[in-house]
């Protein structure tokens, strides 16, 4: 069991190491920038992975493109725009706010607001309900002695 | 009944209506999602995959490339293609679906009124690609070599096969992701020949 676990862990470590190709970064700061941009972009071949995690051939090419653009002095925004121009808003995990994406952005807000309004209404109605409850208790006193 | 209890009854309708609001919101959301799901089903029936990413390049000029022909080694460029509509078919020898759709292009190239078909050999080993063409036939007027996938990236290619229909103004009018069919070729060819 232990050996199986070790092999399994080893395989995970291997795959993780494999996904990140060794690129000659200028300094650590650039590598961090690279990682940040790569995690914000989606791999289109394996759609639930970001570029930093994906081992797909296209993801490798896109990472290389990010790296090359960084060497040429492109800003993070320019790199992201470059990818959006080619692959559409879908490529980025934080899509811009426009009429096509309005639902995407507004729905969580709407859901939160409706939940909040429900809770507020519920608690505002509460004291009144308590009163009626007391009334019920008072009325029920007349039933005292009835065994039911 | 006491006065307080009566007050409660008169207030009840207003409160109830507002309390129902979240329910209506959820129902509305459910309806929206159901409609979306139906649309997806319709897309699937029409042969479109919901995983397909809509291309932002539709209606935009085809990205310029200047490369060499796989077979002849001659220059292949968008500049030389300007003024005529053409089909750009992204393929590779490692791509299984390309092999499936290849006979469709072979047949299309022989039909009268067919648009020139330009192949884009995407991220492939030239020797493998040449062998593939020799075995399966060559429907392409030219085959642009894109060994490192740079042209593919400019086109927003995220897999093979993908096929672009470029009009005579150099504008991408249609993109087929995945297998090409004779029917799509026929309808899109007719569209390219039309106005604009």
Coordinates of C-alpha atoms in Angstrom, one line a residue, chain A residues 23-38 66-67 70-71 74 76 79:
Chain A
X23 CA 12.3 28.4 -20.0
X24 CA 15.3 30.7 -19.6
X25 CA 13.7 33.5 -17.6
X26 CA 15.7 36.6 -17.0
X27 CA 14.9 36.7 -13.3
X28 CA 12.5 35.2 -10.7
X29 CA 10.2 38.2 -11.1
X30 CA 9.7 37.5 -14.8
X31 CA 9.0 33.8 -14.0
X32 CA 6.3 34.9 -11.5
X33 CA 4.8 37.2 -14.1
X34 CA 4.8 34.4 -16.6
X35 CA 3.1 32.0 -14.1
X36 CA 0.5 34.7 -13.3
X37 CA -0.4 35.2 -17.0
X38 CA -0.3 31.5 -17.8
X66 CA 3.9 34.4 -23.7
X67 CA 7.6 33.9 -22.9
X70 CA 7.8 39.0 -22.4
X71 CA 11.3 39.0 -23.7
X74 CA 5.2 43.2 -23.9
X76 CA 0.7 41.4 -19.4
X79 CA -0.1 39.4 -24.1

